[in-house]
Amino acid sequence: MFNFEFSVIKYRFEALSSFTTPYFLGSTFRGILGRKLKKIVCIKPGTECQVCEFRMTCPYTVIFETESFLNKPSRYIMRPPFEKKELQEGDSLELEITLLGETANYWEFISQAFAGILNLGKDRYLKTVGMEFYHPFEGIYYPVKSFIPRFEAYHFLEFITGQKKLDIKIYPTSLKFGGEFVSYKTFNKETLIKAIVSRISVVANHYGLKTGKIFIDPSAIELENLKTRAVPMKRWSNRKKTHMVIPAFEAEFTISGEINAIYPYLTTVELINLGKSVSFGLGRIDIL
């Protein structure tokens, strides 16, 4: 048994110029969120966050610097598009963000950070034109009015499917077990199960509850047509003032066997991602 509260927001943007989107947009969106959020909420802009007396309660550190200052996993998970796309002026782009626990109370700060015109750099501009919240148990998006509802993850345990097979796509993902990064060459069924159990356990332990171990029977399922490839993700670190490379890989495969042995957990990680650097958008997994 596990449970945690979460909310999901989808932002819609319109291109104000013609440009090609990079495949890895998560780092750019995260940078925009961090810069604008700090500008909106910081009441002591001349003080470093590390020594600020408000660092434990400031919306900026509570939302954006959870891992650095509170020693907890990121409270938000980005699900950007992973697609190199030629955008023309007026074309649309979407970004989905999952908020964990009480972070949903700060949704207005996050939305304000994404409001207006966003500069992606190199004369690439987007304008925010819409915002919706996702109801995961109805599979429907609703317009945001005065609040963002929170949902409880334990309901995913009730999910079943009549499908005999599931096609799965894992976008750039960085997994690390026992101090070692997982290579695309060694990713397999056992790694997938371990990553799912680990991710749900970490989120539930910090932002909800977990009673007993989460068990997915490896003998109940098989991975067919597994295809993987290395896709190291390069990003700029404002804190370290240097480019960093995150070891990552992608995978596509089909799950067969007793699908419902893993289906509730797959639907859970669809919204909270897998592995490390989920605040950048890594670890996105889709049931196709």
Tab-separated table of C-alpha atoms in Angstrom:
chain	number	residue	atom	x	y	z
A	1	MET	CA	0.000	0.000	0.000
A	2	PHE	CA	1.259	3.459	-0.867
A	3	ASN	CA	-0.278	6.882	-1.153
A	4	PHE	CA	0.637	10.497	-1.825
A	5	GLU	CA	-1.240	13.539	-3.055
A	6	PHE	CA	-0.498	15.114	-6.414
A	7	SER	CA	-1.822	17.584	-8.966
A	8	VAL	CA	-1.140	17.882	-12.675
A	9	ILE	CA	-1.116	21.123	-14.681
A	10	LYS	CA	-0.739	21.493	-18.432
A	11	TYR	CA	0.458	24.781	-19.906
A	12	ARG	CA	-0.145	25.647	-23.545
A	13	PHE	CA	2.197	27.993	-25.379
A	14	GLU	CA	2.123	29.668	-28.772
A	15	ALA	CA	5.256	30.308	-30.820
A	16	LEU	CA	5.830	34.020	-31.494
A	17	SER	CA	8.473	33.276	-34.108
A	18	SER	CA	9.609	30.405	-36.279
A	19	PHE	CA	12.302	28.181	-34.798
A	20	THR	CA	13.380	24.596	-34.240
A	21	THR	CA	12.852	23.252	-30.743
A	22	PRO	CA	15.727	21.339	-29.139
A	23	TYR	CA	15.037	17.714	-28.287
A	24	PHE	CA	15.701	18.415	-24.600
A	25	LEU	CA	13.454	21.358	-23.615
A	26	GLY	CA	13.130	20.412	-19.950
A	27	SER	CA	16.317	22.191	-18.892
A	28	THR	CA	15.152	25.398	-20.601
A	29	PHE	CA	11.723	25.325	-18.959
A	30	ARG	CA	13.277	24.594	-15.581
A	31	GLY	CA	15.623	27.546	-15.972
A	32	ILE	CA	12.723	29.856	-16.781
A	33	LEU	CA	10.766	28.587	-13.779
A	34	GLY	CA	13.690	29.088	-11.410
A	35	ARG	CA	14.614	32.606	-12.558
A	36	LYS	CA	11.080	33.982	-12.687
A	37	LEU	CA	9.900	32.245	-9.526
A	38	LYS	CA	12.762	33.702	-7.515
A	39	LYS	CA	12.101	37.158	-8.931
A	40	ILE	CA	8.420	36.911	-7.980
A	41	VAL	CA	8.709	35.637	-4.391
A	42	CYS	CA	12.152	36.590	-3.040
A	43	ILE	CA	11.948	39.275	-0.316
A	44	LYS	CA	15.723	39.401	0.268
A	45	PRO	CA	17.220	39.444	-3.238
A	46	GLY	CA	20.626	40.515	-1.950
A	47	THR	CA	20.980	37.449	0.275
A	48	GLU	CA	22.184	34.027	-0.827
A	49	CYS	CA	19.529	31.341	-0.364
A	50	GLN	CA	21.943	29.170	1.616
A	51	VAL	CA	22.129	31.708	4.454
A	52	CYS	CA	18.668	33.285	4.210
A	53	GLU	CA	16.601	32.837	7.377
A	54	PHE	CA	13.498	32.211	5.225
A	55	ARG	CA	15.027	29.388	3.169
A	56	MET	CA	12.933	26.657	4.845
A	57	THR	CA	9.605	28.354	4.094
A	58	CYS	CA	10.248	30.554	1.045
A	59	PRO	CA	8.126	29.435	-1.934
A	60	TYR	CA	11.239	29.501	-4.119
A	61	THR	CA	13.211	27.036	-1.999
A	62	VAL	CA	10.145	24.966	-1.081
A	63	ILE	CA	9.233	24.518	-4.750
A	64	PHE	CA	12.476	24.820	-6.664
A	65	GLU	CA	15.336	23.950	-4.312
A	66	THR	CA	13.778	21.036	-2.429
A	67	GLU	CA	16.699	18.712	-3.088
A	68	SER	CA	19.360	21.279	-2.166
A	69	PHE	CA	17.870	22.776	1.010
A	70	LEU	CA	15.267	20.333	2.306
A	71	ASN	CA	17.036	17.079	1.349
A	72	LYS	CA	13.907	15.726	-0.285
A	73	PRO	CA	13.111	14.656	-3.859
A	74	SER	CA	11.874	17.367	-6.192
A	75	ARG	CA	8.321	18.491	-5.449
A	76	TYR	CA	7.606	19.014	-9.127
A	77	ILE	CA	8.051	16.794	-12.148
A	78	MET	CA	8.233	18.165	-15.671
A	79	ARG	CA	6.906	16.301	-18.674
A	80	PRO	CA	8.122	18.348	-21.648
A	81	PRO	CA	7.829	17.194	-25.242
A	82	PHE	CA	10.848	15.233	-26.444
A	83	GLU	CA	10.710	16.150	-30.084
A	84	LYS	CA	12.867	18.226	-32.374
A	85	LYS	CA	10.159	20.180	-34.118
A	86	GLU	CA	10.017	22.970	-36.677
A	87	LEU	CA	7.651	25.503	-35.126
A	88	GLN	CA	6.060	28.208	-37.224
A	89	GLU	CA	4.687	31.419	-35.760
A	90	GLY	CA	1.348	30.556	-34.144
A	91	ASP	CA	2.129	26.872	-33.624
A	92	SER	CA	1.452	25.400	-30.192
A	93	LEU	CA	3.639	23.671	-27.622
A	94	GLU	CA	2.629	22.022	-24.333
A	95	LEU	CA	4.288	21.384	-20.992
A	96	GLU	CA	2.869	19.190	-18.232
A	97	ILE	CA	3.950	19.498	-14.596
A	98	THR	CA	3.081	17.198	-11.697
A	99	LEU	CA	3.081	18.816	-8.235
A	100	LEU	CA	3.569	16.589	-5.198
A	101	GLY	CA	1.800	17.003	-1.870
A	102	GLU	CA	1.199	20.538	-0.645
A	103	THR	CA	3.110	22.027	-3.582
A	104	ALA	CA	-0.276	22.340	-5.277
A	105	ASN	CA	-0.925	25.204	-2.848
A	106	TYR	CA	1.779	27.150	-4.703
A	107	TRP	CA	0.356	26.623	-8.185
A	108	GLU	CA	-0.313	30.334	-8.661
A	109	PHE	CA	3.374	31.167	-8.146
A	110	ILE	CA	4.355	28.526	-10.708
A	111	SER	CA	1.742	29.727	-13.169
A	112	GLN	CA	2.857	33.318	-12.725
A	113	ALA	CA	6.422	32.229	-13.506
A	114	PHE	CA	5.210	30.784	-16.816
A	115	ALA	CA	2.866	33.697	-17.593
A	116	GLY	CA	3.377	36.108	-20.457
A	117	ILE	CA	6.204	35.808	-22.958
A	118	LEU	CA	8.972	33.255	-22.393
A	119	ASN	CA	12.415	33.722	-23.893
A	120	LEU	CA	13.981	30.380	-24.775
A	121	GLY	CA	17.126	32.085	-26.040
A	122	LYS	CA	18.451	32.571	-29.585
A	123	ASP	CA	15.399	34.606	-30.663
A	124	ARG	CA	12.993	31.841	-29.693
A	125	TYR	CA	9.882	33.130	-27.947
A	126	LEU	CA	6.730	31.522	-26.613
A	127	LYS	CA	3.579	33.102	-25.238
A	128	THR	CA	1.454	31.339	-22.618
A	129	VAL	CA	-2.094	31.002	-23.960
A	130	GLY	CA	-3.776	28.430	-21.742
A	131	MET	CA	-3.680	26.313	-18.609
A	132	GLU	CA	-5.609	23.185	-17.613
A	133	PHE	CA	-5.493	20.629	-14.831
A	134	TYR	CA	-5.624	16.908	-15.461
A	135	HIS	CA	-8.053	14.528	-13.743
A	136	PRO	CA	-6.061	11.264	-13.817
A	137	PHE	CA	-8.963	8.999	-12.933
A	138	GLU	CA	-11.217	10.413	-15.647
A	139	GLY	CA	-8.467	10.988	-18.192
A	140	ILE	CA	-9.801	14.493	-18.860
A	141	TYR	CA	-8.270	17.989	-18.794
A	142	TYR	CA	-10.309	20.815	-17.262
A	143	PRO	CA	-9.793	24.600	-17.435
A	144	VAL	CA	-8.180	26.062	-14.327
A	145	LYS	CA	-10.432	28.508	-12.532
A	146	SER	CA	-9.807	29.289	-8.876
A	147	PHE	CA	-7.921	26.237	-7.634
A	148	ILE	CA	-6.024	23.091	-8.601
A	149	PRO	CA	-7.467	19.874	-7.123
A	150	ARG	CA	-5.248	17.299	-5.475
A	151	PHE	CA	-5.669	13.581	-6.100
A	152	GLU	CA	-4.572	10.536	-4.099
A	153	ALA	CA	-2.250	8.042	-5.732
A	154	TYR	CA	-3.601	4.945	-3.987
A	155	HIS	CA	-6.471	4.956	-6.488
A	156	PHE	CA	-3.990	3.802	-9.133
A	157	LEU	CA	-3.859	0.472	-7.299
A	158	GLU	CA	-7.440	-0.090	-8.440
A	159	PHE	CA	-6.520	0.268	-12.123
A	160	ILE	CA	-6.800	-2.797	-14.340
A	161	THR	CA	-6.662	-3.254	-18.085
A	162	GLY	CA	-8.058	-5.829	-20.435
A	163	GLN	CA	-5.163	-5.429	-22.859
A	164	LYS	CA	-2.971	-8.446	-23.544
A	165	LYS	CA	0.106	-6.336	-24.274
A	166	LEU	CA	1.290	-2.797	-23.554
A	167	ASP	CA	3.604	-0.741	-25.733
A	168	ILE	CA	5.888	1.433	-23.602
A	169	LYS	CA	8.102	4.381	-24.485
A	170	ILE	CA	10.697	5.652	-22.013
A	171	TYR	CA	12.115	9.041	-22.950
A	172	PRO	CA	15.578	10.176	-21.753
A	173	THR	CA	15.979	8.621	-18.332
A	174	SER	CA	18.830	8.558	-15.833
A	175	LEU	CA	18.841	5.620	-13.419
A	176	LYS	CA	21.384	5.127	-10.665
A	177	PHE	CA	21.553	2.139	-8.324
A	178	GLY	CA	24.283	1.451	-5.805
A	179	GLY	CA	26.232	4.516	-6.934
A	180	GLU	CA	26.362	3.327	-10.559
A	181	PHE	CA	24.426	4.695	-13.510
A	182	VAL	CA	22.435	2.151	-15.488
A	183	SER	CA	23.679	1.729	-19.049
A	184	TYR	CA	21.316	1.396	-21.983
A	185	LYS	CA	23.096	-1.893	-22.689
A	186	THR	CA	22.074	-3.447	-19.364
A	187	PHE	CA	18.506	-2.154	-19.088
A	188	ASN	CA	16.083	-5.079	-18.751
A	189	LYS	CA	12.903	-6.255	-17.040
A	190	GLU	CA	14.481	-6.380	-13.599
A	191	THR	CA	15.874	-2.856	-13.997
A	192	LEU	CA	12.462	-1.546	-15.032
A	193	ILE	CA	10.750	-3.092	-12.015
A	194	LYS	CA	13.453	-1.839	-9.666
A	195	ALA	CA	13.165	1.696	-11.078
A	196	ILE	CA	9.376	1.721	-10.711
A	197	VAL	CA	9.429	0.403	-7.143
A	198	SER	CA	12.231	2.773	-6.144
A	199	ARG	CA	10.562	5.867	-7.578
A	200	ILE	CA	7.139	5.218	-6.055
A	201	SER	CA	8.710	4.335	-2.697
A	202	VAL	CA	10.796	7.522	-2.567
A	203	VAL	CA	7.837	9.768	-3.380
A	204	ALA	CA	5.479	7.973	-0.975
A	205	ASN	CA	8.006	7.991	1.871
A	206	HIS	CA	8.613	11.744	1.588
A	207	TYR	CA	5.217	13.064	0.525
A	208	GLY	CA	2.734	10.461	1.690
A	209	LEU	CA	2.880	7.005	3.211
A	210	LYS	CA	3.984	3.502	2.376
A	211	THR	CA	3.121	0.412	4.398
A	212	GLY	CA	5.117	-2.671	3.535
A	213	LYS	CA	7.146	-3.352	0.419
A	214	ILE	CA	5.924	-2.727	-3.083
A	215	PHE	CA	6.217	-6.006	-4.965
A	216	ILE	CA	5.966	-6.563	-8.701
A	217	ASP	CA	6.455	-10.211	-9.641
A	218	PRO	CA	9.152	-10.387	-12.346
A	219	SER	CA	7.919	-13.800	-13.457
A	220	ALA	CA	4.481	-12.359	-14.282
A	221	ILE	CA	5.644	-10.243	-17.218
A	222	GLU	CA	8.083	-10.233	-20.127
A	223	LEU	CA	9.629	-7.443	-22.169
A	224	GLU	CA	9.428	-7.996	-25.922
A	225	ASN	CA	11.107	-6.119	-28.771
A	226	LEU	CA	13.319	-4.139	-26.395
A	227	LYS	CA	15.180	-1.325	-28.103
A	228	THR	CA	17.466	1.055	-26.185
A	229	ARG	CA	19.906	3.803	-27.039
A	230	ALA	CA	22.184	6.183	-25.173
A	231	VAL	CA	21.041	9.827	-25.164
A	232	PRO	CA	23.270	11.791	-22.776
A	233	MET	CA	21.557	15.058	-21.872
A	234	LYS	CA	23.638	18.246	-21.852
A	235	ARG	CA	22.532	21.201	-19.742
A	236	TRP	CA	23.884	24.428	-18.319
A	237	SER	CA	24.200	24.636	-14.527
A	238	ASN	CA	23.694	28.171	-13.199
A	239	ARG	CA	24.958	27.088	-9.793
A	240	LYS	CA	28.201	25.564	-11.084
A	241	LYS	CA	28.486	27.905	-14.091
A	242	THR	CA	29.366	25.099	-16.449
A	243	HIS	CA	27.809	22.644	-18.876
A	244	MET	CA	26.947	19.283	-17.380
A	245	VAL	CA	26.170	15.962	-19.019
A	246	ILE	CA	23.552	13.691	-17.465
A	247	PRO	CA	23.989	9.997	-18.410
A	248	ALA	CA	20.649	8.945	-19.900
A	249	PHE	CA	19.061	6.450	-22.263
A	250	GLU	CA	15.787	5.841	-24.061
A	251	ALA	CA	13.889	2.592	-24.406
A	252	GLU	CA	10.945	1.148	-26.306
A	253	PHE	CA	9.413	-2.237	-25.633
A	254	THR	CA	6.236	-4.260	-25.298
A	255	ILE	CA	5.099	-5.772	-22.003
A	256	SER	CA	3.316	-9.110	-22.214
A	257	GLY	CA	2.107	-11.657	-19.677
A	258	GLU	CA	0.017	-10.816	-16.629
A	259	ILE	CA	-0.297	-7.125	-17.473
A	260	ASN	CA	-2.244	-6.197	-14.356
A	261	ALA	CA	0.677	-7.260	-12.165
A	262	ILE	CA	2.458	-4.071	-13.247
A	263	TYR	CA	-0.262	-1.870	-14.774
A	264	PRO	CA	-1.225	0.099	-11.600
A	265	TYR	CA	2.424	0.992	-11.025
A	266	LEU	CA	2.982	2.002	-14.633
A	267	THR	CA	0.040	4.399	-14.475
A	268	THR	CA	1.541	5.886	-11.310
A	269	VAL	CA	5.000	6.542	-12.745
A	270	GLU	CA	3.440	7.971	-15.904
A	271	LEU	CA	2.801	11.070	-13.769
A	272	ILE	CA	5.884	11.103	-11.512
A	273	ASN	CA	8.560	9.869	-13.974
A	274	LEU	CA	11.439	7.497	-13.255
A	275	GLY	CA	14.935	7.932	-11.898
A	276	LYS	CA	16.955	11.100	-11.410
A	277	SER	CA	16.577	14.709	-12.617
A	278	VAL	CA	12.787	14.515	-12.960
A	279	SER	CA	12.616	18.286	-12.384
A	280	PHE	CA	14.313	18.630	-15.783
A	281	GLY	CA	11.831	16.276	-17.389
A	282	LEU	CA	13.981	13.164	-17.412
A	283	GLY	CA	12.339	9.822	-16.705
A	284	ARG	CA	9.174	10.406	-18.704
A	285	ILE	CA	7.390	7.117	-19.425
A	286	ASP	CA	4.328	6.752	-21.642
A	287	ILE	CA	1.912	3.880	-22.075
A	288	LEU	CA	1.232	4.093	-25.812
